[in-house]
XYZ file of C-alpha atoms in Angstrom:
242
model
C 0.000 0.000 0.000
C 1.493 3.301 -1.140
C -1.299 5.843 -0.632
C -2.752 7.645 2.376
C -5.629 10.096 2.678
C -5.803 12.667 5.460
C -9.174 14.310 6.107
C -8.468 17.893 7.121
C -11.348 20.149 6.057
C -13.019 20.706 9.434
C -13.600 24.053 11.100
C -12.366 23.108 14.573
C -15.269 25.111 15.980
C -15.097 23.515 19.432
C -11.582 24.787 20.113
C -10.818 28.182 21.617
C -10.076 31.203 19.462
C -6.304 30.920 19.838
C -6.242 27.288 18.714
C -8.678 27.992 15.857
C -6.274 30.480 14.255
C -4.819 27.455 12.472
C -6.449 24.217 11.277
C -6.574 21.445 13.885
C -3.802 19.550 12.132
C -1.457 22.449 12.855
C -1.764 22.274 16.616
C 1.851 21.890 17.722
C 3.665 19.661 20.193
C 7.382 20.321 20.597
C 7.092 22.951 17.851
C 5.839 20.469 15.278
C 2.296 20.278 13.884
C 0.494 17.014 14.538
C -0.226 16.580 10.829
C 3.527 16.793 10.148
C 4.120 14.132 12.794
C 1.532 11.975 11.044
C 3.016 12.574 7.589
C 6.468 11.586 8.871
C 5.076 8.354 10.317
C 3.358 7.574 7.005
C 6.542 8.167 5.025
C 8.501 5.952 7.428
C 6.289 2.944 6.615
C 6.631 3.398 2.862
C 3.720 5.675 1.957
C 4.716 7.627 -1.149
C 1.468 9.451 -1.978
C -0.486 11.518 0.538
C -3.736 13.196 -0.487
C -5.061 15.783 1.971
C -8.740 16.684 1.784
C -8.770 20.331 2.805
C -11.262 23.124 3.435
C -10.941 25.490 6.398
C -7.703 27.527 6.182
C -6.616 25.250 3.355
C -3.552 27.370 2.638
C -1.754 25.837 5.632
C -1.993 22.361 4.102
C -1.406 23.589 0.565
C 1.952 24.927 1.737
C 2.968 21.294 2.356
C 2.491 20.281 -1.290
C 5.755 19.130 -2.838
C 4.804 17.896 -6.351
C 6.041 14.436 -5.357
C 4.399 13.005 -2.240
C 1.772 15.443 -0.951
C -1.063 17.213 -2.711
C -4.344 18.746 -1.570
C -7.906 18.604 -2.862
C -10.285 21.250 -1.549
C -13.844 20.599 -0.437
C -15.359 23.969 -1.275
C -18.469 23.067 0.728
C -16.438 22.369 3.873
C -18.439 24.749 6.073
C -21.714 22.914 5.412
C -20.622 19.293 4.919
C -19.163 16.503 7.028
C -15.930 14.576 6.649
C -17.492 11.962 4.365
C -18.172 14.542 1.676
C -14.496 15.547 1.860
C -13.616 11.897 1.236
C -16.188 11.588 -1.566
C -14.708 14.742 -3.105
C -11.501 12.784 -3.808
C -13.175 10.361 -6.208
C -11.279 11.664 -9.250
C -7.955 11.198 -7.482
C -8.208 7.854 -5.691
C -7.284 4.947 -7.928
C -5.863 2.468 -5.400
C -6.303 1.126 -1.864
C -5.370 3.612 0.847
C -4.882 4.350 4.519
C -7.448 6.836 5.821
C -6.584 9.167 8.694
C -8.062 12.116 10.503
C -5.825 15.177 10.697
C -6.276 15.902 14.404
C -4.900 12.765 16.053
C -1.726 11.938 17.949
C -0.935 8.225 17.793
C 1.695 5.534 18.052
C 3.428 4.484 14.869
C 2.462 0.872 15.565
C -1.141 1.808 14.729
C -0.066 2.009 11.089
C 1.991 -1.177 11.050
C -0.816 -3.165 12.685
C -3.215 -2.062 9.960
C -0.788 -2.828 7.149
C -0.029 -6.267 8.571
C -3.690 -7.193 9.073
C -4.603 -9.589 6.246
C -8.202 -8.365 6.094
C -8.767 -5.959 3.209
C -10.858 -3.253 4.906
C -10.005 -2.507 8.508
C -11.049 0.097 11.069
C -8.690 0.589 13.990
C -10.180 0.600 17.486
C -8.713 1.064 20.941
C -9.792 0.163 24.436
C -11.588 2.606 26.696
C -9.888 6.023 26.836
C -12.359 8.037 28.905
C -11.397 11.052 26.822
C -14.915 12.359 26.224
C -16.636 12.635 22.814
C -15.744 9.023 21.978
C -17.202 7.162 19.008
C -18.070 3.653 20.205
C -18.017 0.671 17.851
C -20.313 -2.347 17.769
C -19.189 -5.461 15.899
C -20.825 -8.690 14.738
C -19.681 -12.231 15.543
C -16.895 -11.954 12.961
C -15.528 -8.715 14.431
C -16.862 -6.724 11.500
C -18.437 -3.304 11.837
C -22.096 -3.468 12.756
C -22.820 0.014 14.044
C -21.250 2.980 15.788
C -22.454 5.817 17.963
C -21.323 8.498 20.378
C -23.807 7.032 22.856
C -23.168 3.560 24.249
C -26.900 3.261 24.901
C -27.541 3.107 21.148
C -25.461 -0.053 20.745
C -26.058 -3.674 21.707
C -22.395 -4.063 22.629
C -19.316 -1.846 22.724
C -16.230 -3.488 21.277
C -13.942 -0.472 21.301
C -13.457 3.183 20.404
C -12.862 4.572 16.929
C -9.266 5.793 16.606
C -9.497 7.602 13.281
C -7.142 5.413 11.238
C -8.457 2.858 8.744
C -7.409 0.775 5.758
C -9.821 1.045 2.837
C -9.803 -0.782 -0.484
C -10.618 0.996 -3.718
C -13.551 -1.398 -4.161
C -15.059 -0.347 -0.835
C -14.434 3.305 -1.630
C -16.342 2.841 -4.872
C -19.245 1.323 -2.910
C -19.183 4.379 -0.656
C -19.245 6.719 -3.638
C -22.111 4.824 -5.244
C -24.072 5.009 -1.985
C -23.374 8.754 -1.833
C -24.641 9.347 -5.343
C -27.977 7.768 -4.390
C -28.147 9.473 -0.994
C -26.452 12.815 -1.592
C -28.457 14.848 0.894
C -27.415 12.499 3.691
C -23.905 12.057 2.308
C -23.210 15.765 2.607
C -24.038 15.814 6.312
C -22.376 12.757 7.812
C -18.872 11.808 8.881
C -16.880 9.159 7.045
C -17.284 6.575 9.805
C -21.063 6.905 9.583
C -20.852 6.266 5.845
C -18.845 3.101 6.529
C -21.616 1.967 8.866
C -24.172 2.695 6.134
C -22.533 0.195 3.781
C -21.646 -2.419 6.414
C -24.508 -4.624 5.191
C -22.940 -4.647 1.704
C -19.260 -4.962 2.592
C -17.550 -6.501 5.617
C -15.283 -4.008 7.362
C -13.115 -5.676 9.973
C -12.422 -3.925 13.277
C -8.892 -4.415 14.606
C -8.500 -3.530 18.273
C -5.304 -2.454 20.014
C -6.419 -2.401 23.622
C -3.536 -0.323 24.995
C -2.928 2.023 22.058
C -1.669 5.463 23.070
C -3.567 8.048 21.075
C -5.923 11.000 21.232
C -7.937 13.200 18.940
C -7.989 16.954 19.523
C -11.510 18.193 18.925
C -12.034 20.246 22.078
C -10.073 22.289 24.594
C -10.365 19.396 27.061
C -8.811 17.085 24.456
C -5.945 19.532 23.949
C -5.242 19.802 27.668
C -5.340 16.027 28.062
C -3.030 15.599 25.064
C -0.527 18.159 26.367
C -0.473 16.972 29.976
C -0.891 13.218 29.613
C -0.999 11.650 26.153
C 1.951 13.344 24.445
C 4.416 12.736 27.326
C 3.278 9.095 27.428
C 3.687 8.822 23.652
C 7.203 10.267 23.785
C 8.230 7.834 26.503
C 6.833 4.848 24.566
C 8.510 5.781 21.300
C 11.851 6.592 22.966
C 12.037 3.328 24.928
């Protein structure tokens, strides 16, 4: 697998004004943006093509384009659409299987290697309980394939793990997603990519790989940022330096 997609069009509206002056992917730890940390991890495992779906303050990401590895595709409807429409907007550019990542996550490099080494074709990465707040909980069937997901545990029959925001998607499954979108465009414009995956789970098995003790966090809120700065990032540094 040579290609990765980073979804990075969001407004970051739940962060404070200071943090919102840049896109969420440009929140820095040790003077380096988290999206740069992610790009470096992707390159280290052999990814040679990185497509960034951009929108809000897209010029920050566009400055990363290098005519070799990284290029951006803008979702011009970013302020009124969800992350799935940003992914759908890449349909003219995706011609192969790919890793799919959110732009606002800090994570261990092993998250990527576990996905690449999993023999299943389509895989969503899950973790154990983080208690971080704003979690997306995953329900699976008897074969550990995606059944449903929700931000409320009460909406699910069982909770297998929490959505990390890193997945492995085949071109075939992406084409199923795009076909679903074309028949359900009103809904497709409003939902997040993980909800779209749940929508097609009756047509295509999507395996859920769980790393119980994965060190990671998303940064969607000020509470997430504080937790990342005080707890997750120091723990991540210690793990990766051991």
